[in-house]
Coordinates of C-alpha atoms in Angstrom, one line a residue:
X1 CA -37.1 115.9 35.2
X2 CA -33.9 115.6 37.3
X3 CA -30.7 115.5 36.0
X4 CA -27.6 117.9 35.2
X5 CA -24.0 117.7 33.2
X6 CA -21.1 117.8 35.7
X7 CA -18.1 119.0 33.5
X8 CA -14.8 120.3 33.8
X9 CA -12.6 123.6 32.3
X10 CA -9.8 121.3 31.4
X11 CA -8.9 117.5 31.2
X12 CA -7.3 116.6 34.9
X13 CA -9.6 119.0 37.1
X14 CA -10.7 116.4 39.5
X15 CA -14.2 115.4 37.4
X16 CA -14.2 111.9 37.8
X17 CA -13.7 112.7 41.1
X18 CA -16.5 115.2 42.0
X19 CA -19.0 113.2 39.7
X20 CA -18.1 109.8 41.4
X21 CA -19.2 111.4 45.1
X22 CA -22.0 112.8 43.6
X23 CA -23.2 109.8 42.6
X24 CA -22.7 108.2 45.4
X25 CA -24.6 110.9 47.4
X26 CA -28.0 110.7 45.5
X27 CA -30.5 107.9 45.2
X28 CA -31.7 106.1 42.5
X29 CA -28.9 107.7 39.8
X30 CA -28.6 107.0 36.6
X31 CA -25.1 107.5 35.1
X32 CA -24.3 108.5 31.9
X33 CA -20.8 109.7 30.4
X34 CA -19.9 111.9 27.6
X35 CA -17.9 110.5 25.2
X36 CA -16.7 107.1 23.4
X37 CA -14.5 106.4 27.1
X38 CA -15.7 102.8 28.4
X39 CA -13.8 102.8 32.1
X40 CA -15.5 105.7 33.4
X41 CA -18.9 103.8 32.7
X42 CA -18.1 100.3 34.3
X43 CA -16.7 102.9 37.5
X44 CA -20.6 105.0 37.2
X45 CA -22.0 101.4 37.9
X46 CA -19.7 99.9 40.3
X47 CA -21.3 103.7 42.6
X48 CA -24.4 103.8 41.5
X49 CA -25.6 100.2 40.8
X50 CA -27.1 101.0 37.8
X51 CA -26.2 100.8 33.9
X52 CA -24.1 103.8 32.7
X53 CA -24.2 104.3 29.2
X54 CA -22.3 106.4 26.8
X55 CA -23.6 109.9 25.1
X56 CA -21.4 110.9 22.4
X57 CA -23.0 113.1 19.3
X58 CA -20.7 112.1 16.6
X59 CA -20.7 108.4 17.3
X60 CA -24.9 108.3 17.7
X61 CA -26.2 111.3 16.8
X62 CA -28.2 113.6 18.5
X63 CA -31.6 111.1 17.8
X64 CA -29.8 107.9 18.9
X65 CA -28.3 110.4 22.0
X66 CA -31.8 111.6 22.7
X67 CA -33.1 107.5 22.8
X68 CA -30.6 106.5 25.4
X69 CA -30.8 109.4 27.7
X70 CA -34.3 109.6 28.0
X71 CA -35.2 105.7 28.3
X72 CA -32.2 105.1 30.5
X73 CA -33.5 108.3 32.6
X74 CA -34.2 107.0 36.1
X75 CA -34.3 109.1 39.6
X76 CA -32.1 112.1 38.6
X77 CA -29.4 111.6 35.7
X78 CA -26.2 112.4 36.4
X79 CA -23.8 113.2 33.4
X80 CA -20.2 113.0 33.9
X81 CA -18.9 115.3 30.7
X82 CA -15.5 114.8 28.8
X83 CA -11.9 116.7 28.8
X84 CA -13.0 120.9 29.3
X85 CA -16.5 122.0 28.3
X86 CA -15.8 122.8 25.3
X87 CA -13.4 120.6 23.8
X88 CA -14.5 118.6 20.8
X89 CA -14.0 118.6 16.9
X90 CA -12.3 121.9 15.9
X91 CA -13.6 125.1 17.1
X92 CA -17.4 125.2 16.3
X93 CA -19.8 125.5 19.2
X94 CA -21.7 122.7 17.3
X95 CA -18.6 120.2 17.9
X96 CA -19.8 117.4 19.7
X97 CA -18.3 118.5 23.0
X98 CA -19.8 118.1 26.7
X99 CA -21.3 121.6 25.6
X100 CA -23.1 120.6 22.8
X101 CA -24.4 117.8 24.2
X102 CA -25.9 120.1 27.3
X103 CA -27.8 122.0 24.5
X104 CA -29.3 119.0 22.9
X105 CA -30.3 117.8 26.3
X106 CA -31.3 121.3 27.6
X107 CA -29.4 120.2 30.9
X108 CA -28.0 122.2 33.3
X109 CA -24.2 122.2 33.8
X110 CA -22.4 122.4 36.8
X111 CA -18.7 123.3 36.0
X112 CA -15.4 121.9 38.5
X113 CA -13.2 124.5 38.5
X114 CA -9.9 124.3 40.3
X115 CA -8.4 126.9 43.6
X116 CA -5.1 125.8 43.3
X117 CA -3.4 129.7 42.2
X118 CA -6.4 131.6 42.1
X119 CA -7.9 134.3 44.0
X120 CA -10.4 136.8 41.9
X121 CA -9.5 135.8 38.6
X122 CA -11.3 132.4 38.9
X123 CA -14.0 134.6 38.0
X124 CA -12.7 135.9 35.2
X125 CA -12.4 132.1 34.0
X126 CA -16.3 131.2 35.4
X127 CA -17.2 134.2 33.5
X128 CA -15.2 133.3 30.2
X129 CA -17.2 129.8 30.3
X130 CA -20.5 131.5 30.6
X131 CA -20.0 133.9 27.9
X132 CA -18.3 131.5 25.5
X133 CA -22.0 130.3 24.2
X134 CA -25.3 132.1 26.1
X135 CA -27.3 128.9 25.1
X136 CA -24.8 127.1 27.6
X137 CA -26.9 127.2 31.3
X138 CA -24.1 126.6 33.3
X139 CA -26.2 127.1 36.3
X140 CA -24.1 126.3 39.5
X141 CA -20.1 126.0 39.8
X142 CA -18.2 123.5 42.6
X143 CA -14.6 124.8 43.4
X144 CA -11.9 121.7 43.8
X145 CA -9.3 121.1 45.3
X146 CA -9.6 123.7 48.1
X147 CA -6.7 124.5 51.3
X148 CA -9.6 125.9 53.1
X149 CA -13.3 126.9 53.9
X150 CA -11.5 131.0 54.0
X151 CA -10.1 130.7 50.5
X152 CA -13.5 128.9 49.4
X153 CA -15.5 132.4 50.7
X154 CA -13.4 134.0 49.1
X155 CA -13.5 133.0 45.7
X156 CA -17.4 131.7 46.2
X157 CA -17.6 135.4 46.9
X158 CA -15.7 136.5 43.7
X159 CA -17.9 134.1 41.3
X160 CA -21.1 135.3 42.3
X161 CA -20.1 139.2 42.4
X162 CA -19.0 139.2 38.8
X163 CA -20.6 136.1 37.0
X164 CA -23.8 136.0 38.9
X165 CA -23.3 132.0 38.7
X166 CA -24.0 130.2 42.5
X167 CA -21.8 128.3 43.8
X168 CA -22.3 125.0 45.2
X169 CA -19.7 124.1 47.8
X170 CA -16.1 122.8 47.3
X171 CA -14.3 119.6 47.6
X172 CA -10.8 120.2 49.9
X173 CA -7.1 119.6 48.5
X174 CA -6.6 116.2 50.0
X175 CA -5.1 113.1 48.2
X176 CA -7.2 110.6 49.7
X177 CA -10.5 111.7 48.4
X178 CA -8.8 111.7 44.4
X179 CA -9.8 108.7 42.4
X180 CA -7.0 108.2 40.8
X181 CA -6.0 105.9 37.5
X182 CA -4.9 103.1 39.5
X183 CA -8.8 102.2 40.2
X184 CA -10.1 103.6 36.9
X185 CA -10.9 100.1 34.8
X186 CA -9.3 97.8 37.4
X187 CA -12.2 96.5 39.4
X188 CA -11.1 93.5 40.2
X189 CA -12.0 91.1 43.2
X190 CA -8.7 92.5 45.2
X191 CA -9.5 96.4 44.4
X192 CA -13.0 95.9 45.5
X193 CA -12.6 96.8 48.8
X194 CA -10.1 99.5 48.8
X195 CA -12.7 101.2 46.0
X196 CA -15.8 100.5 48.3
X197 CA -13.9 102.7 51.1
X198 CA -12.8 105.4 49.3
X199 CA -15.9 106.3 47.8
X200 CA -17.5 106.0 51.1
X201 CA -15.0 108.6 52.1
X202 CA -15.5 110.7 49.5
X203 CA -19.0 110.5 49.8
X204 CA -18.4 111.6 53.4
X205 CA -16.2 114.9 52.8
X206 CA -18.6 116.0 49.9
X207 CA -21.4 116.1 51.6
X208 CA -19.7 118.1 54.3
X209 CA -18.6 120.8 52.0
X210 CA -21.4 120.2 49.0
X211 CA -24.7 121.4 49.2
X212 CA -27.0 118.7 47.8
X213 CA -30.4 120.4 48.2
X214 CA -29.2 123.3 46.1
X215 CA -27.8 121.0 42.8
X216 CA -31.0 119.1 43.2
X217 CA -33.0 122.4 42.8
X218 CA -31.2 123.5 40.0
X219 CA -31.2 119.8 38.7
X220 CA -34.1 120.4 36.3
X221 CA -34.6 119.2 32.3
X222 CA -37.5 118.9 30.2
X223 CA -37.7 116.1 27.7
X224 CA -37.3 117.4 24.0
X225 CA -39.2 116.3 20.7
X226 CA -37.4 113.1 19.5
X227 CA -37.8 111.3 16.2
X228 CA -38.4 107.3 17.0
X229 CA -36.3 106.0 14.6
X230 CA -35.3 103.0 16.4
X231 CA -38.7 101.5 16.2
X232 CA -38.9 100.3 12.9
X233 CA -36.0 97.4 14.2
X234 CA -38.1 96.0 16.7
X235 CA -37.7 92.6 16.6
X236 CA -36.8 92.6 12.7
X237 CA -34.0 89.5 13.2
X238 CA -35.7 87.5 15.7
X239 CA -34.2 83.9 15.7
X240 CA -30.5 85.1 15.6
X241 CA -28.4 83.7 18.2
X242 CA -25.4 86.2 19.0
X243 CA -22.1 85.2 21.7
X244 CA -20.4 88.0 23.2
X245 CA -17.1 87.8 24.7
X246 CA -17.5 88.9 28.1
X247 CA -14.7 88.6 30.9
X248 CA -11.6 90.3 32.3
X249 CA -9.6 89.9 28.7
X250 CA -13.0 91.3 27.0
X251 CA -15.1 94.0 28.5
X252 CA -15.6 97.1 26.7
X253 CA -18.9 97.3 24.9
X254 CA -21.2 100.3 25.0
X255 CA -24.4 99.2 26.9
X256 CA -26.8 100.3 24.2
X257 CA -25.0 98.6 21.3
X258 CA -25.8 95.4 23.4
X259 CA -29.6 96.2 24.0
X260 CA -30.1 97.2 20.7
X261 CA -28.9 94.0 19.7
X262 CA -32.0 92.5 22.2
X263 CA -34.3 94.9 21.0
X264 CA -33.9 93.8 17.5
X265 CA -35.0 90.2 18.9
X266 CA -31.6 88.8 19.2
X267 CA -30.7 86.5 22.1
X268 CA -27.4 87.9 23.6
X269 CA -25.1 85.0 25.2
X270 CA -22.4 85.9 27.2
X271 CA -19.2 83.4 27.0
X272 CA -16.1 83.7 27.9
X273 CA -12.6 82.9 25.6
X274 CA -10.4 82.7 28.8
X275 CA -12.7 80.1 31.2
X276 CA -15.3 78.4 28.4
X277 CA -13.9 75.4 27.1
X278 CA -16.0 75.7 23.6
X279 CA -18.1 78.8 22.3
X280 CA -21.8 78.7 22.1
X281 CA -24.2 77.6 19.9
X282 CA -25.1 81.0 18.2
X283 CA -24.7 82.5 14.8
X284 CA -22.7 85.2 15.1
X285 CA -19.4 85.8 17.5
X286 CA -19.1 89.4 19.0
X287 CA -15.3 89.8 20.4
X288 CA -14.9 93.4 22.0
X289 CA -12.6 95.7 23.5
X290 CA -10.6 95.6 26.4
X291 CA -7.1 93.7 27.5
X292 CA -6.2 90.6 25.8
X293 CA -2.6 91.6 25.8
X294 CA -2.7 91.2 30.0
X295 CA -4.8 87.5 29.7
X296 CA -2.7 86.9 26.7
X297 CA -1.1 83.2 28.7
X298 CA -4.8 82.4 29.5
X299 CA -6.5 83.2 25.9
X300 CA -2.9 81.3 24.1
X301 CA -3.3 78.4 26.5
X302 CA -6.8 77.6 26.4
X303 CA -6.7 75.8 23.4
X304 CA -9.9 73.8 23.1
X305 CA -12.0 76.8 22.9
X306 CA -9.6 78.2 20.2
X307 CA -10.0 75.2 18.3
X308 CA -13.6 74.9 18.3
X309 CA -13.6 79.1 17.3
X310 CA -11.7 77.2 14.5
X311 CA -14.2 75.0 13.8
X312 CA -16.9 77.6 13.7
X313 CA -15.0 79.8 11.7
X314 CA -14.5 76.8 8.9
X315 CA -17.8 75.8 8.8
X316 CA -19.4 79.3 8.1
X317 CA -19.8 80.7 11.2
X318 CA -20.3 84.8 11.3
X319 CA -17.6 86.5 13.6
X320 CA -17.4 90.3 14.2
X321 CA -14.2 91.7 16.2
X322 CA -13.2 95.3 17.3
X323 CA -10.0 96.5 19.3
X324 CA -9.1 94.2 21.8
X325 CA -11.4 91.2 20.0
X326 CA -9.9 92.1 16.3
X327 CA -6.4 91.4 18.3
X328 CA -7.4 87.8 19.4
X329 CA -8.3 86.9 16.4
X330 CA -4.6 87.7 14.6
X331 CA -2.2 85.4 15.0
X332 CA -1.1 86.4 17.9
X333 CA -0.1 89.7 20.3
X334 CA 3.4 90.5 21.3
X335 CA 3.4 92.2 24.7
X336 CA 5.7 95.3 26.1
X337 CA 8.8 92.3 27.4
X338 CA 8.9 90.7 24.8
X339 CA 6.3 87.7 24.9
X340 CA 4.9 86.6 22.5
X341 CA 1.5 84.6 22.7
X342 CA -0.4 83.0 20.1
X343 CA -3.9 83.6 19.7
X344 CA -6.5 81.9 16.8
X345 CA -4.5 82.9 14.0
X346 CA -7.9 83.2 11.9
X347 CA -6.5 86.7 10.5
X348 CA -3.2 86.9 8.8
X349 CA -1.4 89.7 11.1
X350 CA 0.4 90.0 14.1
X351 CA 0.2 92.8 17.1
X352 CA 2.7 94.4 19.2
X353 CA 2.3 96.4 21.9
X354 CA 3.5 99.8 22.5
X355 CA 4.3 102.0 25.1
X356 CA 2.4 104.5 24.2
X357 CA -1.0 105.5 22.8
X358 CA -1.1 104.7 18.5
X359 CA -1.5 108.7 17.9
X360 CA -2.0 108.7 14.3
X361 CA -5.0 106.1 14.3
X362 CA -6.4 107.9 17.5
X363 CA -9.9 109.3 17.5
X364 CA -13.3 109.6 15.6
X365 CA -13.7 108.4 12.3
X366 CA -16.1 107.8 9.3
X367 CA -16.1 104.5 8.2
X368 CA -17.3 103.1 5.0
X369 CA -18.0 99.0 4.6
X370 CA -19.3 97.8 1.3
X371 CA -20.7 101.1 0.1
X372 CA -22.6 101.8 3.5
X373 CA -21.4 104.5 6.5
X374 CA -20.5 104.5 9.8
X375 CA -19.3 106.2 12.9
X376 CA -16.4 104.8 14.9
X377 CA -13.4 105.5 17.5
X378 CA -10.6 104.4 17.9
X379 CA -8.1 104.0 20.9
X380 CA -5.3 101.5 20.7
X381 CA -1.9 101.2 22.2
X382 CA -1.4 98.5 19.7
X383 CA -0.2 98.3 16.1
X384 CA 0.1 95.8 13.2
X385 CA 3.4 94.5 13.3
X386 CA 3.7 92.0 10.5
X387 CA 0.5 92.2 8.0
X388 CA -0.4 89.4 6.0
X389 CA -2.1 89.9 2.6
X390 CA -5.8 89.9 3.3
X391 CA -8.3 91.9 2.5
X392 CA -9.4 94.5 4.5
X393 CA -13.0 96.1 4.2
X394 CA -13.3 99.3 6.0
X395 CA -12.3 102.1 4.9
X396 CA -11.2 105.3 7.2
X397 CA -11.5 108.6 7.3
X398 CA -10.6 111.7 9.8
X399 CA -11.9 114.9 9.4
X400 CA -8.4 116.1 8.8
X401 CA -8.7 114.4 5.0
X402 CA -6.3 111.2 6.5
X403 CA -7.6 108.0 5.4
X404 CA -6.4 104.6 5.8
X405 CA -7.9 100.6 5.4
X406 CA -8.7 98.2 8.3
X407 CA -10.9 96.0 9.0
X408 CA -9.7 92.0 7.7
X409 CA -12.0 89.6 5.6
X410 CA -11.4 86.3 6.0
X411 CA -14.5 84.4 5.0
X412 CA -17.7 85.0 7.3
X413 CA -15.3 86.7 9.5
X414 CA -14.6 90.7 10.1
X415 CA -12.4 92.3 12.5
X416 CA -10.7 95.3 12.8
X417 CA -9.1 98.1 15.6
X418 CA -12.3 100.7 14.7
X419 CA -14.9 100.5 17.8
X420 CA -18.5 101.0 16.1
X421 CA -21.7 102.3 17.6
X422 CA -24.8 100.8 16.4
X423 CA -26.4 104.0 16.4
X424 CA -25.0 105.2 13.9
X425 CA -23.4 102.4 12.0
X426 CA -27.0 100.8 11.9
X427 CA -26.8 99.8 7.9
X428 CA -22.8 98.3 8.8
X429 CA -25.0 96.4 11.8
X430 CA -27.5 95.7 9.0
X431 CA -25.2 94.6 6.5
X432 CA -23.7 91.9 9.1
X433 CA -26.9 90.8 10.4
X434 CA -28.7 90.4 6.4
X435 CA -25.3 88.4 6.2
X436 CA -26.1 86.1 9.3
X437 CA -29.9 85.9 8.2
X438 CA -29.2 84.4 5.2
X439 CA -26.5 82.3 6.4
X440 CA -29.0 80.4 9.0
X441 CA -31.8 80.4 5.4
X442 CA -29.1 78.4 3.3
X443 CA -28.8 75.6 6.7
X444 CA -32.3 74.9 7.0
X445 CA -32.9 74.9 3.6

């Protein structure tokens, strides 16, 4: 089987740019992203035409990661790492990092290093990454931001002489090759032309200076044994229909979450809170993350849709919201320019956008909900501004001991900031689905 993990020595090394170029250069690529990020996978899909999946050991566990990776493997799997190769939770070598994942899946690692300000010392840097954990198979190096072929040859000689790791090529220092933040997550119609041109330019330049044949040779892995822990859920909830909010305002969903619902026999129906005039005929509505603050005007003015949602809730319908979806379910959102957009008012709270990440709540959390446990991740710029007396059902805990409550409950509605991955939160998902199933039974009996 063919595949590799592309890692960086640190964040901001140009890993995403190199990953995009490689994904564009190989045929039939199965793309993956280490960690909980939603933006890069959508970008992978734009480049490859294939679905991209998150691989997150904290959120999914080893068996969940294996299930996703092996079941979605195509001609060659390219896994984009996160942060630096060994960066994760704490300083253990089993800390949910890219290196940790490469060991779980037996993937060779291609390490991206930076040429800026480097000479022979680049060899010491690469050697350190090689020696920190001998179980990590660093099979090759790509050097980014190289000013000349002469410099590349000097750096290549140093790396190969002192580390024994083969250099696979370089990407020259050229701002026109950079896939920056202006593009990430902005795959709207008015951006697509520019984006396609940049990817094609990157692909053409990369193929001049990177040895794709050599990468293909070293990109070998063997499937590890796995337990089929998900088979018992097949068609378990057949007959349930779930509506998933999918439009420009709500686009952050783990692919495996939606596919897992379908494997359970659930019919998944997409809808748009921006465009649609009423909710679909379903048993549960799922509002995922996204940018509701960016589309606050459109969401707020679609009162016909909101009224149908309120009626659904009043009649005992089930609603689940996370992060952006939770924000939509509140009284309203105040944007950075001070404008307040009324929302559905199903949760007794208002939210206010901030200029910076809410760092005290950022990151991985353990979740407890009605005596069952799961795994989640928080990443949001907004905060609760005015909070009512509504019951909160989640107890969230971080590894450093911090703890807080979230997960607002209103009849059959549950909404909060945490993003759950269902592979690591099956018990929580089943609690919700059992409630839905019981609700259906009551209606029909």
